[in-house]
Short mmCIF file of C-alpha atoms in Angstrom, two decimals:
data_model
loop_
_atom_site.label_atom_id
_atom_site.label_comp_id
_atom_site.label_asym_id
_atom_site.label_seq_id
_atom_site.Cartn_x
_atom_site.Cartn_y
_atom_site.Cartn_z
CA UNK A 777 83.86 112.01 93.73
CA UNK A 778 85.54 112.32 90.36
CA UNK A 779 88.73 114.29 90.00
CA UNK A 780 88.30 118.01 89.41
CA UNK A 781 90.11 119.64 86.49
CA UNK A 782 92.00 116.58 85.26
CA UNK A 783 93.11 118.56 82.15
CA UNK A 784 94.76 121.23 84.32
CA UNK A 785 96.52 118.63 86.43
CA UNK A 786 97.68 116.86 83.26
CA UNK A 787 98.97 120.19 81.97
CA UNK A 788 100.90 120.73 85.22
CA UNK A 789 102.57 117.33 84.81
CA UNK A 790 103.30 118.06 81.15
CA UNK A 791 105.00 121.32 82.13
CA UNK A 792 106.94 119.59 84.93
CA UNK A 793 108.24 117.07 82.38
CA UNK A 794 109.21 119.88 80.01
CA UNK A 795 110.84 122.19 82.56
CA UNK A 796 112.13 119.46 84.91
CA UNK A 797 110.73 121.45 87.79
CA UNK A 798 108.72 119.10 90.00
CA UNK A 799 105.28 119.95 91.33
CA UNK A 800 103.70 119.25 94.72
CA UNK A 801 101.64 116.05 94.95
CA UNK A 802 98.01 116.51 93.90
CA UNK A 803 97.06 114.57 97.00
CA UNK A 804 98.41 117.36 99.23
CA UNK A 805 95.46 119.56 98.32
CA UNK A 806 93.06 116.71 97.55
CA UNK A 807 93.88 113.75 99.80
CA UNK A 808 90.88 111.76 98.56
CA UNK A 809 92.17 111.38 95.01
CA UNK A 810 92.28 107.68 94.20
CA UNK A 811 93.55 105.32 91.52
CA UNK A 812 90.69 106.09 89.12
CA UNK A 813 91.41 109.81 89.45
CA UNK A 814 95.07 109.12 88.70
CA UNK A 815 94.17 107.29 85.48
CA UNK A 816 91.77 110.12 84.53
CA UNK A 817 94.68 112.57 84.74
CA UNK A 818 97.01 110.15 82.90
CA UNK A 819 94.41 109.91 80.12
CA UNK A 820 94.58 113.70 79.70
CA UNK A 821 98.39 113.78 79.85
CA UNK A 822 99.08 111.16 77.18
CA UNK A 823 97.44 113.10 74.29
CA UNK A 824 99.53 116.16 75.19
CA UNK A 825 102.70 114.09 74.81
CA UNK A 826 101.51 112.40 71.61
CA UNK A 827 100.69 115.80 70.14
CA UNK A 828 104.43 116.57 70.34
CA UNK A 829 105.03 113.72 67.90
CA UNK A 830 105.66 110.91 70.37
CA UNK A 831 104.07 107.48 70.12
CA UNK A 832 103.23 104.60 72.43
CA UNK A 833 105.49 101.57 71.93
CA UNK A 834 104.40 99.58 74.95
CA UNK A 835 103.56 99.79 78.61
CA UNK A 836 105.20 99.67 81.98
CA UNK A 837 103.71 97.98 84.98
CA UNK A 838 104.74 99.23 88.39
CA UNK A 839 104.03 98.39 92.02
CA UNK A 840 104.47 94.70 91.19
CA UNK A 841 106.23 93.80 94.43
CA UNK A 842 104.57 93.36 97.80
CA UNK A 843 107.12 95.76 99.32
CA UNK A 844 106.25 98.57 96.89
CA UNK A 845 102.51 97.95 97.21
CA UNK A 846 102.78 98.20 100.99
CA UNK A 847 104.83 101.39 100.67
CA UNK A 848 102.13 103.04 98.57
CA UNK A 849 99.27 101.36 100.43
CA UNK A 850 97.69 99.49 97.56
CA UNK A 851 97.14 95.84 96.69
CA UNK A 852 97.43 95.93 92.91
CA UNK A 853 100.01 97.09 90.36
CA UNK A 854 99.65 100.23 88.25
CA UNK A 855 100.56 100.95 84.63
CA UNK A 856 101.45 103.65 82.17
CA UNK A 857 102.43 103.94 78.52
CA UNK A 858 106.04 103.76 77.33
CA UNK A 859 106.85 106.50 74.82
CA UNK A 860 109.15 105.99 71.85
CA UNK A 861 111.17 109.09 72.76
CA UNK A 862 112.25 107.52 76.06
CA UNK A 863 113.80 104.29 74.79
CA UNK A 864 117.56 103.74 74.97
CA UNK A 865 119.69 100.95 73.61
CA UNK A 866 122.21 98.72 75.36
CA UNK A 867 125.41 100.73 75.81
CA UNK A 868 123.80 104.15 75.51
CA UNK A 869 124.67 107.12 77.64
CA UNK A 870 121.57 108.33 79.42
CA UNK A 871 121.69 112.07 80.14
CA UNK A 872 120.94 112.82 83.75
CA UNK A 873 119.52 116.24 83.00
CA UNK A 874 116.66 114.71 81.10
CA UNK A 875 115.20 113.73 84.43
CA UNK A 876 114.32 115.25 87.77
CA UNK A 877 115.17 112.56 90.34
CA UNK A 878 115.88 109.35 88.40
CA UNK A 879 116.44 105.86 89.76
CA UNK A 880 117.36 102.56 88.11
CA UNK A 881 115.33 99.36 88.19
CA UNK A 882 116.30 96.13 86.42
CA UNK A 883 113.31 94.40 84.83
CA UNK A 884 112.42 91.60 82.47
CA UNK A 885 110.88 93.15 79.35
CA UNK A 886 108.60 91.08 77.13
CA UNK A 887 108.08 91.66 73.43
CA UNK A 888 104.59 90.78 72.32
CA UNK A 889 104.19 88.56 69.28
CA UNK A 890 100.44 88.54 69.06
CA UNK A 891 97.63 90.94 69.90
CA UNK A 892 96.31 90.45 73.40
CA UNK A 893 92.94 91.96 74.32
CA UNK A 894 91.33 91.60 77.73
CA UNK A 895 89.25 91.08 79.73
CA UNK A 896 89.50 87.38 80.41
CA UNK A 897 93.14 86.91 79.38
CA UNK A 898 94.75 84.01 81.27
CA UNK A 899 98.41 83.62 82.14
CA UNK A 900 98.61 80.77 79.64
CA UNK A 901 97.22 82.95 76.85
CA UNK A 902 99.60 85.74 77.82
CA UNK A 903 102.54 83.38 77.63
CA UNK A 904 101.45 82.14 74.20
CA UNK A 905 101.26 85.74 72.95
CA UNK A 906 104.80 86.63 74.09
CA UNK A 907 107.41 86.50 71.32
CA UNK A 908 110.28 86.64 73.76
CA UNK A 909 112.12 88.58 76.43
CA UNK A 910 114.91 91.13 76.54
CA UNK A 911 117.07 92.40 79.40
CA UNK A 912 115.69 95.72 80.57
CA UNK A 913 116.40 98.66 82.81
CA UNK A 914 113.77 101.19 83.65
CA UNK A 915 114.70 104.67 84.67
CA UNK A 916 111.93 105.71 86.99
CA UNK A 917 111.47 109.41 87.64
CA UNK A 918 108.87 111.44 89.43
CA UNK A 919 107.54 114.80 88.38
CA UNK A 920 106.26 115.04 91.96
CA UNK A 921 108.65 116.80 94.34
CA UNK A 922 110.91 114.53 96.43
CA UNK A 923 109.09 111.38 95.30
CA UNK A 924 106.39 112.31 97.84
CA UNK A 925 103.87 110.26 95.88
CA UNK A 926 100.59 108.70 96.83
CA UNK A 927 98.86 106.30 94.49
CA UNK A 928 96.88 108.88 92.50
CA UNK A 929 100.01 111.03 92.03
CA UNK A 930 102.19 108.26 90.59
CA UNK A 931 99.40 106.85 88.39
CA UNK A 932 98.74 110.31 86.93
CA UNK A 933 102.49 110.74 86.33
CA UNK A 934 102.68 107.79 83.88
CA UNK A 935 103.36 105.43 86.78
CA UNK A 936 106.60 107.35 87.43
CA UNK A 937 108.15 106.13 84.19
CA UNK A 938 111.15 108.09 82.96
CA UNK A 939 112.85 105.99 80.28
CA UNK A 940 113.93 102.47 79.48
CA UNK A 941 116.94 100.68 78.07
CA UNK A 942 116.85 97.19 76.64
CA UNK A 943 119.17 94.64 75.10
CA UNK A 944 118.53 93.96 71.42
CA UNK A 945 118.38 90.17 71.32
CA UNK A 946 114.84 88.87 71.75
CA UNK A 947 115.12 85.51 73.48
CA UNK A 948 112.22 83.11 72.98
CA UNK A 949 110.85 81.72 76.22
CA UNK A 950 110.63 78.11 74.97
CA UNK A 951 111.28 76.00 78.06
CA UNK A 952 112.28 78.93 80.26
CA UNK A 953 110.41 79.71 83.46
CA UNK A 954 110.59 83.52 83.71
CA UNK A 955 109.92 83.32 87.46
CA UNK A 956 113.35 81.79 87.89
CA UNK A 957 115.40 84.07 85.63
CA UNK A 958 118.11 85.43 87.91
CA UNK A 959 119.40 89.00 87.75
CA UNK A 960 122.46 90.80 89.11
CA UNK A 961 122.73 94.58 89.12
CA UNK A 962 126.14 96.22 89.32
CA UNK A 963 127.16 99.86 89.54
CA UNK A 964 130.70 100.61 88.40
CA UNK A 965 131.43 96.91 88.67
CA UNK A 966 130.20 96.55 92.22
CA UNK A 967 127.30 94.23 92.98
CA UNK A 968 124.35 96.25 94.25
CA UNK A 969 121.48 93.83 94.28
CA UNK A 970 120.13 90.59 92.90
CA UNK A 971 116.68 89.22 92.19
CA UNK A 972 114.64 86.80 90.14
CA UNK A 973 111.61 87.14 87.90
CA UNK A 974 109.19 86.00 90.59
CA UNK A 975 109.71 89.36 92.32
CA UNK A 976 107.30 90.78 89.73
CA UNK A 977 103.84 89.73 90.90
CA UNK A 978 105.07 86.16 91.49
CA UNK A 979 105.48 85.66 87.72
CA UNK A 980 106.34 88.26 85.05
CA UNK A 981 103.94 86.54 82.64
CA UNK A 982 101.11 87.18 85.12
CA UNK A 983 101.99 90.87 84.83
CA UNK A 984 101.22 90.75 81.10
CA UNK A 985 97.88 89.04 81.72
CA UNK A 986 97.02 91.60 84.41
CA UNK A 987 97.88 94.47 82.08
CA UNK A 988 95.89 93.05 79.18
CA UNK A 989 92.88 92.67 81.44
CA UNK A 990 92.91 96.17 82.94
CA UNK A 991 93.54 97.79 79.56
CA UNK A 992 90.76 95.63 78.14
CA UNK A 993 88.31 97.34 80.47
CA UNK A 994 89.07 100.55 78.56
CA UNK A 995 88.90 98.88 75.17
CA UNK A 996 92.68 99.03 74.72
CA UNK A 997 94.64 96.01 73.47
CA UNK A 998 98.30 95.07 73.64
CA UNK A 999 99.63 95.03 70.09
CA UNK A 1000 102.28 92.87 68.38
CA UNK A 1001 105.72 94.43 68.92
CA UNK A 1002 104.68 96.19 72.12
CA UNK A 1003 107.25 96.13 74.91
CA UNK A 1004 105.93 95.26 78.36
CA UNK A 1005 108.10 96.24 81.31
CA UNK A 1006 107.11 93.79 84.00
CA UNK A 1007 108.35 95.51 87.16
CA UNK A 1008 111.46 95.88 89.27
CA UNK A 1009 113.19 92.80 90.66
CA UNK A 1010 114.89 94.77 93.46
CA UNK A 1011 114.73 98.14 95.26
CA UNK A 1012 115.29 101.16 92.96
CA UNK A 1013 118.79 102.69 92.97
CA UNK A 1014 119.46 106.46 92.58
CA UNK A 1015 121.59 107.47 89.55
CA UNK A 1016 124.64 109.69 89.77
CA UNK A 1017 126.62 111.31 86.96
CA UNK A 1018 129.32 108.99 85.64
CA UNK A 1019 127.80 105.78 86.99
CA UNK A 1020 127.80 102.69 84.81
CA UNK A 1021 124.88 100.39 85.56
CA UNK A 1022 124.81 96.84 84.26
CA UNK A 1023 121.89 94.49 84.74
CA UNK A 1024 122.69 90.94 83.72
CA UNK A 1025 119.91 88.40 83.36
CA UNK A 1026 120.38 84.65 83.18
CA UNK A 1027 119.31 83.44 79.71
CA UNK A 1028 118.70 87.02 78.46
CA UNK A 1029 122.15 88.58 78.78
CA UNK A 1030 123.15 92.04 79.96
CA UNK A 1031 122.02 95.60 79.38
CA UNK A 1032 124.40 98.44 80.29
CA UNK A 1033 123.96 102.19 80.48
CA UNK A 1034 126.26 105.03 81.40
CA UNK A 1035 124.85 108.04 83.21
CA UNK A 1036 125.85 111.16 81.32
CA UNK A 1037 125.50 114.85 81.91
CA UNK A 1038 123.48 116.64 79.27
CA UNK A 1039 120.91 115.68 76.68
CA UNK B 811 138.30 88.78 133.10
CA UNK B 812 139.16 85.36 131.73
CA UNK B 813 136.54 83.81 129.51
CA UNK B 814 135.98 80.10 129.97
CA UNK B 815 135.00 78.89 126.50
CA UNK B 816 133.72 75.56 127.85
CA UNK B 817 131.31 77.41 130.12
CA UNK B 818 130.02 79.53 127.27
CA UNK B 819 129.58 76.47 125.06
CA UNK B 820 127.66 74.81 127.88
CA UNK B 821 125.29 77.77 128.09
CA UNK B 822 124.59 77.54 124.37
CA UNK B 823 124.14 73.78 124.52
CA UNK B 824 121.69 74.22 127.39
CA UNK B 825 119.72 76.79 125.37
CA UNK B 826 119.40 74.19 122.60
CA UNK B 827 118.33 71.49 125.06
CA UNK B 828 115.88 73.79 126.85
CA UNK B 829 114.59 75.32 123.59
CA UNK B 830 114.87 78.65 125.33
CA UNK B 831 116.68 81.73 124.09
CA UNK B 832 119.43 83.28 126.20
CA UNK B 833 120.93 86.76 126.32
CA UNK B 834 123.88 87.38 124.06
CA UNK B 835 127.22 86.52 125.64
CA UNK B 836 129.08 89.69 124.78
CA UNK B 837 127.16 91.93 127.17
CA UNK B 838 128.02 89.89 130.24
CA UNK B 839 131.60 89.12 129.26
CA UNK B 840 132.54 92.48 127.81
CA UNK B 841 133.28 92.63 124.10
CA UNK B 842 133.77 89.00 123.09
CA UNK B 843 136.30 88.80 120.24
CA UNK B 844 135.97 86.74 117.10
CA UNK B 845 138.74 84.29 118.07
CA UNK B 846 136.92 83.55 121.32
CA UNK B 847 133.71 83.07 119.36
CA UNK B 848 135.39 80.42 117.20
CA UNK B 849 136.92 78.80 120.30
CA UNK B 850 133.44 78.42 121.78
CA UNK B 851 132.19 77.02 118.48
CA UNK B 852 135.04 74.50 118.49
CA UNK B 853 133.87 73.24 121.89
CA UNK B 854 130.41 72.70 120.44
CA UNK B 855 131.84 71.01 117.35
CA UNK B 856 133.81 68.53 119.46
CA UNK B 857 130.60 67.51 121.21
CA UNK B 858 128.37 67.49 118.11
CA UNK B 859 128.88 63.90 116.94
CA UNK B 860 129.53 63.06 113.28
CA UNK B 861 129.89 66.12 111.07
CA UNK B 862 128.77 66.28 107.43
CA UNK B 863 130.19 69.60 106.36
CA UNK B 864 130.26 73.33 106.81
CA UNK B 865 128.10 76.39 106.41
CA UNK B 866 128.77 80.00 105.68
CA UNK B 867 127.02 82.91 107.27
CA UNK B 868 126.64 86.62 106.57
CA UNK B 869 127.52 86.25 102.90
CA UNK B 870 124.60 88.16 101.42
CA UNK B 871 124.12 91.89 101.39
CA UNK B 872 120.61 91.42 102.73
CA UNK B 873 121.95 89.37 105.62
CA UNK B 874 124.85 91.68 106.30
CA UNK B 875 122.51 94.66 106.38
CA UNK B 876 120.24 92.74 108.74
CA UNK B 877 122.98 92.39 111.37
CA UNK B 878 125.30 95.24 110.36
CA UNK B 879 128.54 93.46 109.38
CA UNK B 880 130.59 93.06 106.21
CA UNK B 881 132.60 89.80 106.54
CA UNK B 882 131.40 86.23 106.21
CA UNK B 883 131.63 83.72 109.06
CA UNK B 884 131.46 79.92 109.15
CA UNK B 885 130.09 77.10 111.21
CA UNK B 886 129.80 73.31 111.10
CA UNK B 887 126.97 71.01 110.02
CA UNK B 888 126.16 68.14 112.37
CA UNK B 889 124.71 65.04 110.75
CA UNK B 890 122.10 64.91 113.51
CA UNK B 891 120.58 68.14 112.23
CA UNK B 892 120.02 66.95 108.65
CA UNK B 893 116.40 66.64 107.54
CA UNK B 894 115.62 64.24 104.75
CA UNK B 895 113.69 65.34 101.66
CA UNK B 896 109.99 65.32 102.44
CA UNK B 897 110.52 65.10 106.19
CA UNK B 898 108.78 67.82 108.21
CA UNK B 899 110.49 70.43 110.34
CA UNK B 900 109.43 70.11 113.94
CA UNK B 901 109.27 73.75 115.01
CA UNK B 902 108.59 72.68 118.61
CA UNK B 903 112.21 71.46 118.79
CA UNK B 904 113.52 74.90 117.89
CA UNK B 905 113.49 78.35 119.46
CA UNK B 906 112.85 80.88 116.67
CA UNK B 907 113.36 79.14 113.32
CA UNK B 908 113.88 81.04 110.07
CA UNK B 909 114.44 79.60 106.58
CA UNK B 910 116.98 80.63 103.95
CA UNK B 911 117.50 79.32 100.41
CA UNK B 912 121.11 78.37 99.67
CA UNK B 913 123.26 76.73 97.03
CA UNK B 914 124.88 73.61 98.47
CA UNK B 915 128.21 72.26 97.20
CA UNK B 916 129.04 68.55 97.47
CA UNK B 917 132.76 67.90 97.44
CA UNK B 918 133.96 65.19 95.07
CA UNK B 919 137.49 65.35 96.42
CA UNK B 920 139.50 66.92 99.22
CA UNK B 921 140.15 70.63 98.93
CA UNK B 922 142.50 72.60 101.16
CA UNK B 923 144.99 75.42 101.06
CA UNK B 924 145.49 79.13 101.49
CA UNK B 925 145.16 80.00 97.79
CA UNK B 926 142.02 78.13 96.75
CA UNK B 927 139.74 80.07 94.39
CA UNK B 928 136.15 79.75 93.19
CA UNK B 929 137.33 77.86 90.10
CA UNK B 930 139.06 75.28 92.32
CA UNK B 931 135.86 74.86 94.31
CA UNK B 932 133.79 74.19 91.19
CA UNK B 933 136.39 71.75 89.87
CA UNK B 934 136.39 69.87 93.19
CA UNK B 935 132.59 69.71 93.45
CA UNK B 936 130.76 66.55 92.40
CA UNK B 937 127.43 68.33 92.55
CA UNK B 938 125.49 71.42 93.51
CA UNK B 939 121.99 71.42 94.96
CA UNK B 940 119.20 73.53 96.37
CA UNK B 941 119.31 73.72 100.14
CA UNK B 942 117.10 75.19 102.80
CA UNK B 943 118.89 76.13 105.96
CA UNK B 944 116.75 76.51 109.05
CA UNK B 945 118.62 78.93 111.26
CA UNK B 946 117.71 79.15 114.92
CA UNK B 947 119.63 81.65 117.00
CA UNK B 948 119.99 80.70 120.61
CA UNK B 949 120.01 84.43 121.41
CA UNK B 950 116.83 86.25 122.23
CA UNK B 951 115.33 87.98 119.15
CA UNK B 952 118.48 87.25 117.09
CA UNK B 953 120.31 90.00 118.99
CA UNK B 954 124.02 89.25 118.84
CA UNK B 955 127.46 90.51 117.91
CA UNK B 956 129.55 88.80 115.27
CA UNK B 957 131.52 86.92 117.97
CA UNK B 958 128.27 85.86 119.65
CA UNK B 959 126.83 84.38 116.47
CA UNK B 960 130.11 82.60 115.66
CA UNK B 961 130.08 81.07 119.16
CA UNK B 962 126.49 79.94 118.46
CA UNK B 963 127.69 78.01 115.38
CA UNK B 964 126.36 80.80 113.15
CA UNK B 965 122.77 80.09 114.24
CA UNK B 966 122.83 76.62 112.63
CA UNK B 967 119.59 74.75 113.29
CA UNK B 968 118.46 72.19 110.72
CA UNK B 969 119.11 71.77 107.00
CA UNK B 970 117.74 69.92 104.02
CA UNK B 971 119.50 69.32 100.70
CA UNK B 972 117.90 68.59 97.33
CA UNK B 973 119.13 66.16 94.69
CA UNK B 974 122.49 67.36 93.32
CA UNK B 975 123.23 68.20 89.70
CA UNK B 976 126.69 68.48 88.11
CA UNK B 977 128.00 72.06 88.30
CA UNK B 978 129.50 72.07 84.79
CA UNK B 979 127.96 74.67 82.52
CA UNK B 980 125.90 76.39 85.21
CA UNK B 981 126.66 80.04 85.99
CA UNK B 982 125.85 79.93 89.69
CA UNK B 983 126.18 83.69 89.86
CA UNK B 984 123.12 84.21 87.67
CA UNK B 985 120.76 81.41 88.65
CA UNK B 986 117.45 82.81 89.90
CA UNK B 987 116.45 82.04 93.48
CA UNK B 988 112.86 82.21 94.74
CA UNK B 989 111.72 81.65 98.32
CA UNK B 990 108.01 81.05 98.86
CA UNK B 991 106.07 80.59 102.06
CA UNK B 992 102.55 79.20 101.83
CA UNK B 993 102.49 79.87 98.10
CA UNK B 994 103.53 83.50 98.36
CA UNK B 995 106.87 84.83 97.10
CA UNK B 996 108.68 86.23 100.12
CA UNK B 997 112.06 86.97 98.51
CA UNK B 998 114.06 86.54 95.32
CA UNK B 999 117.77 86.72 94.50
CA UNK B 1000 120.38 85.33 92.18
CA UNK B 1001 123.37 83.24 93.20
CA UNK B 1002 125.58 86.32 93.23
CA UNK B 1003 123.89 87.35 96.49
CA UNK B 1004 126.46 85.18 98.27
CA UNK B 1005 129.74 87.10 98.09
CA UNK B 1006 129.27 87.79 94.37
CA UNK B 1007 129.49 84.05 93.57
CA UNK B 1008 128.60 81.15 95.85
CA UNK B 1009 131.78 79.27 94.86
CA UNK B 1010 133.79 82.31 95.96
CA UNK B 1011 132.12 82.03 99.36
CA UNK B 1012 133.20 78.38 99.60
CA UNK B 1013 136.71 79.36 98.49
CA UNK B 1014 136.79 81.92 101.30
CA UNK B 1015 135.89 79.11 103.72
CA UNK B 1016 138.69 76.87 102.43
CA UNK B 1017 141.27 79.64 102.78
CA UNK B 1018 139.96 80.46 106.25
CA UNK B 1019 140.12 76.80 107.33
CA UNK B 1020 143.67 76.55 105.99
CA UNK B 1021 144.77 79.00 108.65
CA UNK B 1022 143.85 76.33 111.22
CA UNK B 1023 145.38 73.50 109.19
CA UNK B 1024 141.93 72.26 108.18
CA UNK B 1025 140.21 71.75 104.86
CA UNK B 1026 137.26 70.18 103.06
CA UNK B 1027 137.01 66.43 102.51
CA UNK B 1028 135.44 64.43 99.71
CA UNK B 1029 131.79 63.75 100.52
CA UNK B 1030 131.36 66.83 102.69
CA UNK B 1031 128.73 69.42 101.89
CA UNK B 1032 128.97 73.19 102.19
CA UNK B 1033 126.00 75.53 102.56
CA UNK B 1034 127.37 78.54 100.72
CA UNK B 1035 125.37 81.23 102.47
CA UNK B 1036 121.80 82.49 102.65
CA UNK B 1037 120.78 84.21 99.41
CA UNK B 1038 117.82 86.15 100.77
CA UNK B 1039 116.76 87.56 104.11
CA UNK B 1040 115.66 84.69 106.36
CA UNK B 1041 111.91 84.01 106.53
CA UNK B 1042 110.46 83.17 109.97
CA UNK B 1043 108.38 79.96 110.05
CA UNK B 1044 105.85 78.48 112.45
CA UNK B 1045 103.92 75.22 112.58
CA UNK B 1046 101.71 74.84 109.51
CA UNK B 1047 103.95 76.82 107.17
CA UNK B 1048 105.22 75.33 103.94
CA UNK B 1049 108.45 76.79 102.59
CA UNK B 1050 109.64 76.22 99.02
CA UNK B 1051 113.08 77.16 97.72
CA UNK B 1052 113.51 77.10 93.93
CA UNK B 1053 116.80 77.70 92.16
CA UNK B 1054 116.93 77.81 88.38
CA UNK B 1055 118.79 74.86 86.84
CA UNK B 1056 119.17 73.17 90.26
CA UNK B 1057 115.59 72.36 91.26
CA UNK B 1058 113.19 72.85 94.14
CA UNK B 1059 113.08 71.82 97.79
CA UNK B 1060 109.90 71.94 99.84
CA UNK B 1061 109.85 71.96 103.62
CA UNK B 1062 106.69 71.54 105.65
CA UNK B 1063 106.65 72.80 109.24
CA UNK B 1064 104.67 71.25 112.05
#
């Protein structure tokens, strides 16, 4: 059964983003909503955001770790667009009140050098299309109350994307194996967690191929210059006012943000 | 009640010989303290034959969370428990084996003293390598206190060390670490997972040994602490530990 009133659900998410007042999960009232329903709602939500003057500068892929997939009860990743208005630079202060219940995830972010259109994209082709990588942090946020998300809820909600911050130096992959790029995450100088690229679907490059192939089914291509957030390398960490988060990646360098008060 | 450390060591040695887990010691003997734990370990060390080095335990946040402690501990490495590269792990000889990826330091010269730092450790190391430690608690279901696990030589079971590379120019804090079992990624980390820097973990060991008038000797190896949660293995499993810039070690289980 297809989702009922996807436009109204999209409107509810749009308002939740605007007012920062979360809404109950759609799956409370309609427990049978599935991944396809989630994407149907997402497809209605994106035009509302673009109509405000925003634009798509890339994509995020979520649920790339086995642990997260098990938590949500799914065996594949999900994705959503990354909007230009949500991108921060290394060193920026990220205002807490822009979000509802934000958390930090350190991720390898790829910058695409060539157009990549699925289906049929291999990992090798994906790698050849990648111009390089930057150090990234995603701020995940949920417009669904208390993060009480099921798959359809998070997919509809732009895969729970809130914002991103990246370093500015694009590092060519050359001989680098992104699976083995190590990462340390600190908060106020204290080590919180570590990880390596392989935490994202076994290989962050495989995430790009996966994304190109699922978007390809909808006739959408990855474009040169697009940023691809390849998924968290550790468990997400809640953000508190005044925190300084620093994710340092071997070969890519660090990206740092400060958590500020008001937008 | 007086604790006879030789008796406790004998119980642990029998558990190894019988390949049968025992109850933790601290229940029966009240709250065993850490010093007693190390005294029991010393009994085991004396009987272990030629030693090749040391190992650290409880150095990673994942590991500390797993057992609920916040300080590292150490144990010894017996030459008899070394596996060669490519040699299989005989799980039938163990009780409840689990594998951990570690960074292994190979000492190029002696290192001792109460003020040794991570920089001293790196300067004294001839090489660093990928290691897989196979831990094998002699306690049922890995249920133990800190003193219990110290008495049990920090769960040391078997170990395998890859080909060493010179440590110069490698930031061991940032190297990526991937543990796979049967082709599937089971955990990732970076070197910082061991006390913030694996060389700092080794420095902690040297300072700790100095309190007993001991130190590290040229040619010894140190397993600097598990970098991920330990992955249980059974016969038929293949475990691969990869560490960026250091290499890969594969261990087949039968």
